[in-house]
Amino acid sequence: MAFKTDSAKKYLKEHDIKPSTIRIKVLQYLKDNKHHPTVDDIYKELIEDIPTLSKTSIYNTLELFLGKNIVNLVSIDDKESRYDIDTSAHGHFKCKSCNKIYDFNINTSNLGEEDIKGFIINKRKIYYEGICKDCLKSS
Amino acid sequence: MAFKTDSAKKYLKEHDIKPSTIRIKVLQYLKDNKHHPTVDDIYKELIEDIPTLSKTSIYNTLELFLGKNIVNLVSIDDKESRYDIDTSAHGHFKCKSCNKIYDFNINTSNLGEEDIKGFIINKRKIYYEGICKDCLKSS
DNA sequence: AATATAAATTGTAACCATTACAAAATTGGA
DNA sequence: TCCAATTTTGTAATGGTTACAATTTATATT
C-alpha cells in the first residue's frame, strides 16, 4: 500500500468528498493499481479488507469519484467499464492479443478540431487497438 | 432510400459478403442514416419492411459487417452500441445536453504516438464530450 | 423439378454488468 | 447519549447482448 491513508483522506477532502473507509480504500486501490481496474477487480481486492463490502458500494463510490472528476471512465472494453485515476490527457491502447491496456501520451493541440469549433469540450477519450510490441515479438 | 439495392448488392459482394435481403436492407439503412444508429434504431425501421425480422438478425448482420470492416463500432454511449458505416478516420463528439453525436475530422499524423512506437494500430477511436454550439446558443 | 446440403434467419432463454431501491448500519453534531 | 443525515448493504430488477436450437431460405447436384 504505497498510497497512505492520510494522503487519501487529504486528497478526498480537497476534492470535496467525505473520506469514508470505503472511499479511502477505493482511492488507495486506484492510486496503487493504475492498470485500469474493473469494478470486480476492486471489489475482489477490497473484500479481503472489508468482509461486509457490497459491490454496489464500489459502483456508488466510483460514480461519486466520476462526478467529482477524480477518475475517468475507460470504455475501451466492450464488456465492462474500467476506471483510471490518472486524469491527465492520455490515450489508451488495447492489445487484441494479450488484452493489456497501455497508456500513451497525446498531443491534442494540433489534432485539428475545426469541425467542432465553438463547442465546449469537456472530455477527450482516445482509444486505440491493435497488437503491442511484446506480442509482435513473440509471434 | 437513396442508396440503391443494386449498389448495396455490389458493395456487399466487393467486401466478400453474400447479399441477403437483410444484409442489403441493413447496409442501405446505414448508408442512408449516418447518424450512428443503434441496433434498436435499425430494427424498428426494418421491421416495417420485413415483418418476421428478428433483432438477433440485426446483431448477426452487424457482427458480420464489423468482421469485414465495413462498419465501425461507436462506443461513445455507455448504454448501447452504435454503428458507423463511415470507416474513414474521424472523431465523434457527443453533446451532453442534446445527446447528438457529431462527426469531426481529425489529423492523427501529429497526435504524437511515440509511446506506442512499434505497435500495430488497427483502430483509432476518438470520442469527445461536451456541449455543442447549438445548445450553447440556446442557453 | 426434386432432392440434398449449406447458409441464413428466427425465437426463446440465458447471461451479466449495471442500476434501483429500501433496509440496515454508521457517522457526526447538538 | 440521542437524533438526523449520510453511508453502506442486499436483493431484485433492468436491459443490451449472446447462445443456441429450430425453422426457413438459398444453392448445388442429379
Short mmCIF file of C-alpha atoms (C1' of nucleotides) in Angstrom, two decimals:
data_model
loop_
_atom_site.label_atom_id
_atom_site.label_comp_id
_atom_site.label_asym_id
_atom_site.label_seq_id
_atom_site.Cartn_x
_atom_site.Cartn_y
_atom_site.Cartn_z
CA MET A 1 0.00 0.00 0.00
CA ALA A 2 2.10 2.83 -1.30
CA PHE A 3 -0.58 5.50 -1.18
CA LYS A 4 -1.03 6.29 2.51
CA THR A 5 -4.34 6.57 4.30
CA ASP A 6 -3.61 10.13 5.37
CA SER A 7 -2.82 11.17 1.82
CA ALA A 8 -6.03 9.56 0.66
CA LYS A 9 -8.08 11.41 3.29
CA LYS A 10 -6.48 14.67 2.38
CA TYR A 11 -6.95 14.06 -1.32
CA LEU A 12 -10.62 13.26 -0.90
CA LYS A 13 -11.26 16.31 1.27
CA GLU A 14 -9.51 18.51 -1.25
CA HIS A 15 -11.93 17.22 -3.83
CA ASP A 16 -14.98 17.77 -1.70
CA ILE A 17 -15.54 14.13 -0.83
CA LYS A 18 -16.16 12.96 2.73
CA PRO A 19 -13.48 10.37 3.43
CA SER A 20 -15.33 7.23 4.47
CA THR A 21 -13.48 3.96 4.87
CA ILE A 22 -14.62 2.58 1.57
CA ARG A 23 -13.81 5.74 -0.32
CA ILE A 24 -10.35 5.82 1.17
CA LYS A 25 -9.70 2.20 0.28
CA VAL A 26 -11.02 2.57 -3.23
CA LEU A 27 -8.88 5.64 -3.76
CA GLN A 28 -5.84 3.85 -2.42
CA TYR A 29 -6.52 0.91 -4.67
CA LEU A 30 -6.81 3.16 -7.69
CA LYS A 31 -3.65 5.06 -6.81
CA ASP A 32 -1.72 1.84 -6.31
CA ASN A 33 -3.17 -0.05 -9.26
CA LYS A 34 -3.16 2.16 -12.30
CA HIS A 35 -3.89 -0.65 -14.66
CA HIS A 36 -7.45 0.48 -15.35
CA PRO A 37 -9.20 -1.90 -12.99
CA THR A 38 -12.80 -3.02 -13.32
CA VAL A 39 -15.38 -2.84 -10.55
CA ASP A 40 -14.82 -6.52 -9.98
CA ASP A 41 -11.06 -6.09 -9.69
CA ILE A 42 -11.54 -3.51 -6.98
CA TYR A 43 -14.24 -5.49 -5.24
CA LYS A 44 -12.22 -8.71 -5.16
CA GLU A 45 -9.31 -6.93 -3.55
CA LEU A 46 -11.19 -4.85 -1.01
CA ILE A 47 -13.50 -7.63 0.16
CA GLU A 48 -10.38 -9.07 1.83
CA ASP A 49 -10.20 -5.98 4.00
CA ILE A 50 -13.89 -5.25 4.38
CA PRO A 51 -15.79 -8.54 4.68
CA THR A 52 -19.19 -6.86 4.54
CA LEU A 53 -18.37 -4.97 1.37
CA SER A 54 -21.05 -4.78 -1.26
CA LYS A 55 -20.33 -4.43 -4.93
CA THR A 56 -22.94 -1.68 -5.03
CA SER A 57 -20.67 0.35 -2.79
CA ILE A 58 -17.90 0.15 -5.34
CA TYR A 59 -20.31 1.33 -8.01
CA ASN A 60 -21.53 4.14 -5.74
CA THR A 61 -18.01 5.22 -4.89
CA LEU A 62 -16.83 5.25 -8.47
CA GLU A 63 -19.93 7.14 -9.53
CA LEU A 64 -19.10 9.72 -6.88
CA PHE A 65 -15.48 9.89 -7.99
CA LEU A 66 -16.58 10.35 -11.58
CA GLY A 67 -18.86 13.19 -10.57
CA LYS A 68 -16.02 14.89 -8.75
CA ASN A 69 -13.75 14.31 -11.72
CA ILE A 70 -11.06 12.47 -9.84
CA VAL A 71 -11.40 9.36 -12.00
CA ASN A 72 -12.12 8.79 -15.65
CA LEU A 73 -14.18 6.08 -17.20
CA VAL A 74 -12.29 3.95 -19.68
CA SER A 75 -14.69 2.30 -22.09
CA ILE A 76 -12.14 0.56 -24.25
CA ASP A 77 -13.51 -2.80 -23.16
CA ASP A 78 -16.86 -3.68 -24.63
CA LYS A 79 -17.85 -5.88 -21.73
CA GLU A 80 -17.12 -3.96 -18.56
CA SER A 81 -16.15 -0.47 -17.53
CA ARG A 82 -12.68 0.38 -16.38
CA TYR A 83 -11.54 3.25 -14.22
CA ASP A 84 -8.49 5.44 -14.35
CA ILE A 85 -7.26 7.64 -11.53
CA ASP A 86 -4.91 9.37 -13.93
CA THR A 87 -6.98 12.24 -15.29
CA SER A 88 -4.20 13.83 -17.28
CA ALA A 89 -4.56 13.81 -21.05
CA HIS A 90 -3.50 10.47 -22.43
CA GLY A 91 -4.74 7.77 -24.74
CA HIS A 92 -5.33 4.08 -24.18
CA PHE A 93 -4.13 1.30 -26.41
CA LYS A 94 -5.61 -2.16 -26.09
CA CYS A 95 -3.72 -5.11 -27.46
CA LYS A 96 -6.13 -7.54 -29.07
CA SER A 97 -3.72 -10.36 -28.44
CA CYS A 98 -2.81 -10.06 -24.75
CA ASN A 99 -5.65 -7.67 -23.80
CA LYS A 100 -3.23 -5.44 -21.95
CA ILE A 101 -4.09 -1.76 -21.91
CA TYR A 102 -1.24 0.68 -22.45
CA ASP A 103 -1.25 4.38 -21.70
CA PHE A 104 0.30 6.70 -24.23
CA ASN A 105 0.80 10.43 -24.27
CA ILE A 106 -1.05 12.51 -26.78
CA ASN A 107 -0.76 15.97 -28.11
CA THR A 108 -4.22 17.23 -28.86
CA SER A 109 -3.05 20.78 -29.54
CA ASN A 110 -2.70 20.17 -33.24
CA LEU A 111 -5.23 17.41 -33.70
CA GLY A 112 -7.35 19.68 -35.81
CA GLU A 113 -10.72 20.28 -34.28
CA GLU A 114 -12.01 22.88 -36.72
CA ASP A 115 -15.24 21.00 -37.30
CA ILE A 116 -16.31 21.48 -33.70
CA LYS A 117 -15.04 24.99 -33.22
CA GLY A 118 -17.10 26.81 -30.64
CA PHE A 119 -18.06 23.61 -28.85
CA ILE A 120 -17.16 23.14 -25.21
CA ILE A 121 -15.01 20.04 -24.97
CA ASN A 122 -15.08 18.53 -21.50
CA LYS A 123 -13.50 15.18 -22.17
CA ARG A 124 -11.31 13.65 -24.83
CA LYS A 125 -11.26 9.88 -24.95
CA ILE A 126 -8.76 8.29 -27.26
CA TYR A 127 -8.81 4.55 -27.68
CA TYR A 128 -6.55 2.61 -29.98
CA GLU A 129 -6.49 -1.08 -30.61
CA GLY A 130 -4.05 -3.36 -32.32
CA ILE A 131 -1.09 -5.56 -31.44
CA CYS A 132 1.52 -4.50 -28.94
CA LYS A 133 5.26 -4.80 -29.39
CA ASP A 134 5.61 -7.70 -26.98
CA CYS A 135 3.02 -9.78 -28.78
CA LEU A 136 4.57 -8.96 -32.15
CA LYS A 137 7.95 -10.12 -30.88
CA SER A 138 6.68 -13.45 -29.61
CA SER A 139 4.87 -14.45 -32.78
CA MET B 1 -33.96 5.25 -49.95
CA ALA B 2 -31.06 6.99 -51.59
CA PHE B 3 -28.69 4.05 -51.58
CA LYS B 4 -29.96 1.72 -54.28
CA THR B 5 -30.40 -2.02 -53.88
CA ASP B 6 -28.07 -2.74 -56.75
CA SER B 7 -25.36 -0.58 -55.23
CA ALA B 8 -25.82 -2.36 -51.93
CA LYS B 9 -25.52 -5.77 -53.56
CA LYS B 10 -22.42 -4.74 -55.40
CA TYR B 11 -20.89 -3.19 -52.29
CA LEU B 12 -21.50 -6.32 -50.24
CA LYS B 13 -20.05 -8.61 -52.89
CA GLU B 14 -17.00 -6.41 -53.17
CA HIS B 15 -16.49 -6.89 -49.47
CA ASP B 16 -16.91 -10.64 -49.58
CA ILE B 17 -20.40 -10.70 -48.09
CA LYS B 18 -23.23 -12.67 -49.63
CA PRO B 19 -26.01 -10.17 -50.28
CA SER B 20 -29.05 -11.50 -48.47
CA THR B 21 -32.18 -9.41 -48.12
CA ILE B 22 -31.47 -8.43 -44.54
CA ARG B 23 -27.87 -7.57 -45.24
CA ILE B 24 -28.88 -5.39 -48.16
CA LYS B 25 -31.50 -3.57 -46.11
CA VAL B 26 -29.19 -3.05 -43.15
CA LEU B 27 -26.50 -1.70 -45.44
CA GLN B 28 -28.99 0.62 -47.12
CA TYR B 29 -30.17 1.83 -43.74
CA LEU B 30 -26.63 2.54 -42.63
CA LYS B 31 -25.77 4.32 -45.86
CA ASP B 32 -28.90 6.45 -45.65
CA ASN B 33 -28.78 7.12 -41.90
CA LYS B 34 -25.28 8.09 -40.92
CA HIS B 35 -26.30 9.28 -37.50
CA HIS B 36 -24.69 6.33 -35.71
CA PRO B 37 -27.82 4.26 -35.20
CA THR B 38 -28.30 1.66 -32.52
CA VAL B 39 -29.43 -1.90 -33.12
CA ASP B 40 -32.87 -0.85 -31.99
CA ASP B 41 -32.97 2.06 -34.42
CA ILE B 42 -32.22 -0.26 -37.30
CA TYR B 43 -34.62 -2.93 -36.07
CA LYS B 44 -37.52 -0.52 -35.62
CA GLU B 45 -37.12 0.73 -39.17
CA LEU B 46 -36.59 -2.58 -40.92
CA ILE B 47 -39.38 -4.44 -39.13
CA GLU B 48 -41.74 -2.29 -41.23
CA ASP B 49 -40.33 -3.90 -44.35
CA ILE B 50 -39.62 -7.37 -43.02
CA PRO B 51 -42.39 -8.37 -40.58
CA THR B 52 -40.62 -11.56 -39.50
CA LEU B 53 -37.40 -9.75 -38.69
CA SER B 54 -35.61 -10.77 -35.54
CA LYS B 55 -33.38 -8.45 -33.56
CA THR B 56 -30.82 -11.22 -33.46
CA SER B 57 -30.50 -10.89 -37.21
CA ILE B 58 -29.52 -7.27 -36.83
CA TYR B 59 -26.88 -8.28 -34.31
CA ASN B 60 -25.66 -11.04 -36.60
CA THR B 61 -25.50 -8.76 -39.59
CA LEU B 62 -23.65 -6.01 -37.76
CA GLU B 63 -21.24 -8.54 -36.31
CA LEU B 64 -20.57 -9.74 -39.84
CA PHE B 65 -20.13 -6.18 -41.10
CA LEU B 66 -17.71 -5.45 -38.27
CA GLY B 67 -15.69 -8.52 -39.14
CA LYS B 68 -15.48 -7.42 -42.75
CA ASN B 69 -14.54 -3.93 -41.65
CA ILE B 70 -17.32 -2.14 -43.47
CA VAL B 71 -18.74 -0.67 -40.27
CA ASN B 72 -17.19 0.65 -37.10
CA LEU B 73 -18.47 0.29 -33.61
CA VAL B 74 -19.07 3.59 -31.86
CA SER B 75 -18.97 3.14 -28.10
CA ILE B 76 -19.48 6.74 -27.13
CA ASP B 77 -22.75 5.83 -25.49
CA ASP B 78 -22.43 3.92 -22.27
CA LYS B 79 -25.74 2.14 -22.66
CA GLU B 80 -25.89 0.80 -26.17
CA SER B 81 -23.61 0.29 -29.10
CA ARG B 82 -23.80 2.47 -32.15
CA TYR B 83 -22.66 1.70 -35.66
CA ASP B 84 -21.00 3.83 -38.29
CA ILE B 85 -20.78 2.98 -41.97
CA ASP B 86 -18.22 5.74 -42.43
CA THR B 87 -14.92 4.00 -41.80
CA SER B 88 -12.75 6.93 -42.71
CA ALA B 89 -10.71 8.49 -39.92
CA HIS B 90 -12.87 10.83 -37.90
CA GLY B 91 -13.79 11.54 -34.31
CA HIS B 92 -17.14 11.61 -32.56
CA PHE B 93 -18.37 14.37 -30.32
CA LYS B 94 -21.32 13.75 -28.04
CA CYS B 95 -23.23 16.72 -26.67
CA LYS B 96 -24.19 16.05 -23.06
CA SER B 97 -27.11 18.40 -23.41
CA CYS B 98 -28.92 17.27 -26.56
CA ASN B 99 -27.18 13.88 -26.88
CA LYS B 100 -26.50 14.48 -30.53
CA ILE B 101 -23.36 12.90 -31.92
CA TYR B 102 -21.26 14.98 -34.28
CA ASP B 103 -18.56 13.77 -36.60
CA PHE B 104 -15.40 15.78 -36.84
CA ASN B 105 -12.28 15.36 -38.90
CA ILE B 106 -9.03 14.59 -37.17
CA ASN B 107 -5.43 14.66 -38.09
CA THR B 108 -3.74 11.87 -36.23
CA SER B 109 -0.46 12.36 -38.03
CA ASN B 110 0.76 14.78 -35.41
CA LEU B 111 -1.03 13.35 -32.42
CA GLY B 112 2.22 12.04 -31.08
CA GLU B 113 2.27 8.30 -30.75
CA GLU B 114 5.86 7.84 -29.67
CA ASP B 115 4.89 5.85 -26.59
CA ILE B 116 3.46 3.07 -28.72
CA LYS B 117 6.04 3.07 -31.43
CA GLY B 118 6.37 -0.36 -33.00
CA PHE B 119 2.81 -1.30 -32.14
CA ILE B 120 0.37 -2.23 -34.89
CA ILE B 121 -2.53 0.17 -34.68
CA ASN B 122 -5.65 -1.25 -36.28
CA LYS B 123 -8.23 1.18 -35.00
CA ARG B 124 -8.27 4.68 -33.63
CA LYS B 125 -11.36 5.67 -31.71
CA ILE B 126 -11.66 9.28 -30.69
CA TYR B 127 -14.58 10.31 -28.54
CA TYR B 128 -15.14 13.80 -27.21
CA GLU B 129 -17.90 15.00 -24.99
CA GLY B 130 -19.11 18.43 -24.02
CA ILE B 131 -21.68 20.97 -25.14
CA CYS B 132 -22.35 21.69 -28.78
CA LYS B 133 -22.68 25.12 -30.32
CA ASP B 134 -26.45 24.92 -30.73
CA CYS B 135 -27.01 24.10 -27.08
CA LEU B 136 -24.65 26.87 -26.02
CA LYS B 137 -26.58 29.34 -28.13
CA SER B 138 -29.96 28.43 -26.68
CA SER B 139 -28.93 28.73 -23.05
"C1'" DA C 1 -38.12 -30.33 -60.91
"C1'" DA C 2 -36.85 -32.72 -56.97
"C1'" DT C 3 -33.69 -33.57 -53.59
"C1'" DA C 4 -29.86 -32.77 -50.64
"C1'" DT C 5 -26.72 -29.73 -48.44
"C1'" DA C 6 -25.35 -25.47 -46.71
"C1'" DA C 7 -26.36 -20.97 -45.18
"C1'" DA C 8 -29.28 -17.54 -43.17
"C1'" DT C 9 -32.88 -16.26 -40.10
"C1'" DT C 10 -35.78 -16.63 -36.18
"C1'" DG C 11 -37.39 -17.05 -31.33
"C1'" DT C 12 -36.53 -18.03 -26.85
"C1'" DA C 13 -33.87 -18.27 -23.00
"C1'" DA C 14 -29.82 -17.15 -20.62
"C1'" DC C 15 -26.13 -14.03 -19.44
"C1'" DC C 16 -24.21 -10.47 -16.83
"C1'" DA C 17 -22.78 -5.75 -15.90
"C1'" DT C 18 -25.17 -2.18 -14.01
"C1'" DT C 19 -28.92 0.23 -11.53
"C1'" DA C 20 -32.92 0.95 -8.32
"C1'" DC C 21 -34.32 0.99 -4.00
"C1'" DA C 22 -35.45 0.10 0.62
"C1'" DA C 23 -33.46 -1.58 4.86
"C1'" DA C 24 -29.64 -1.56 7.96
"C1'" DA C 25 -25.55 0.39 9.73
"C1'" DT C 26 -22.60 4.15 10.65
"C1'" DT C 27 -21.29 8.80 11.40
"C1'" DG C 28 -21.19 13.36 13.37
"C1'" DG C 29 -23.23 17.14 15.73
"C1'" DA C 30 -26.19 19.01 19.45
"C1'" DT D 1 -26.31 9.88 24.69
"C1'" DC D 2 -29.60 10.81 21.24
"C1'" DC D 3 -31.10 12.11 16.76
"C1'" DA D 4 -30.80 13.10 11.97
"C1'" DA D 5 -28.19 12.72 7.97
"C1'" DT D 6 -25.21 10.05 5.47
"C1'" DT D 7 -23.26 5.81 4.03
"C1'" DT D 8 -23.43 1.06 3.16
"C1'" DT D 9 -25.65 -3.19 2.19
"C1'" DG D 10 -28.51 -6.83 -0.06
"C1'" DT D 11 -31.72 -8.09 -3.16
"C1'" DA D 12 -34.28 -7.65 -7.09
"C1'" DA D 13 -34.95 -5.68 -11.46
"C1'" DT D 14 -33.27 -3.82 -15.86
"C1'" DG D 15 -31.83 -4.19 -20.47
"C1'" DG D 16 -28.47 -4.75 -24.06
"C1'" DT D 17 -26.29 -8.61 -25.84
"C1'" DT D 18 -25.30 -13.52 -26.74
"C1'" DA D 19 -26.06 -18.69 -27.16
"C1'" DC D 20 -28.26 -21.95 -29.43
"C1'" DA D 21 -31.50 -24.98 -31.43
"C1'" DA D 22 -35.23 -24.92 -34.65
"C1'" DT D 23 -37.01 -23.17 -38.79
"C1'" DT D 24 -36.70 -21.18 -43.13
"C1'" DT D 25 -34.36 -19.96 -47.28
"C1'" DA D 26 -30.87 -20.30 -50.74
"C1'" DT D 27 -27.63 -23.07 -53.56
"C1'" DA D 28 -25.92 -27.04 -55.97
"C1'" DT D 29 -26.44 -31.66 -57.95
"C1'" DT D 30 -28.71 -35.18 -60.34
#
